């Protein structure tokens, strides 16, 4: 008698953050992602260092780990698994970027005097324990199991992860985007496998669409122009992976006539992009844009950035740390300047506070921003319509909704059920048994 397929939600169930899903079938177990939750403010994390940072621990024997992409909410705790001699599968660019993000995680934990989430030396073990796999190549990883990655269009190296155990076909989407962006072509719908057994799909924007991207780009460039032409500076807190590079390209393509600087981890990640020409939509455009952008290489150079009107693209994207804390105290008190947020601002992050209350704490001091604050939607996630396209094209027996706020997931679940799909929305710790 055929056994049931089981999925255990270790994290990333009805939340965005610390994704971790354990799939068991036919005597084998695979883990999709093992990330950190990054939306806790510093005070809270100091008091309760392990309260809700991590996914649930893995008690079972696992055959392998499949990492969808480098973002910390998916990759953050992977090095902990190298303790257990666990072997991981990921795109080569994911390995390169993850190593940078893992080192930074340790650095931040050190600064905040928190316990390290994994021993430092585990990052060095990553090469030994990783099988790097490119797109569109099916690989056999056990007697009965195959994996294949397809371009997920979300960030450099992001994968739709196909897993077939004993002919049960599962797709774990990780984060994905179908629509093209400046940097990536997006998911190629023609390449999707049909009639899956299980589709585990992200639900971040399961209740809404994104604004028109071209219009949003124009609004960004024009807003930057308004500020600098009035003698001000724009600080654009941006994610290191993807968003920093994309903003540089947008400003370059629009022939932005003022200096554009990049500071923080975005610089390091930009160098990785240059090693993967085939994984970028228009490599020569990206290369030119990055060359045109002035990289801030030392604290001394930072002083120059704000001496005349300019735009500075800098980490962290939700303002949880990084060089944005050099720029902010310099610009906040003048209405000629601006803070332009360019990514999703998770609840309780300083970025969200800036957006909602126009205030931020720097060294325990509350700064009330006179500088203009605007938010732009350059999302690298699928909107609602594209989530539906993914479900319809894959046409699975079971849809499992992950990586979304609980309210959003309830809405998406209802709407998919109206279309006749069998939909599951597990909570943290739940084990789904799928016939
Ligand atoms: Zn992501
Ligand atoms: Zn994510």
XYZ file of C-alpha atoms and ligand atoms in Angstrom, residues 69 73-74 175 381 403, ligand 2:
7
model
C 17.864 31.159 -2.630
C 14.773 34.054 5.763
C 15.546 30.938 3.670
C 10.259 33.187 -3.574
C 7.734 38.630 -5.573
C 5.651 32.296 3.290
Zn 11.552 34.999 1.502
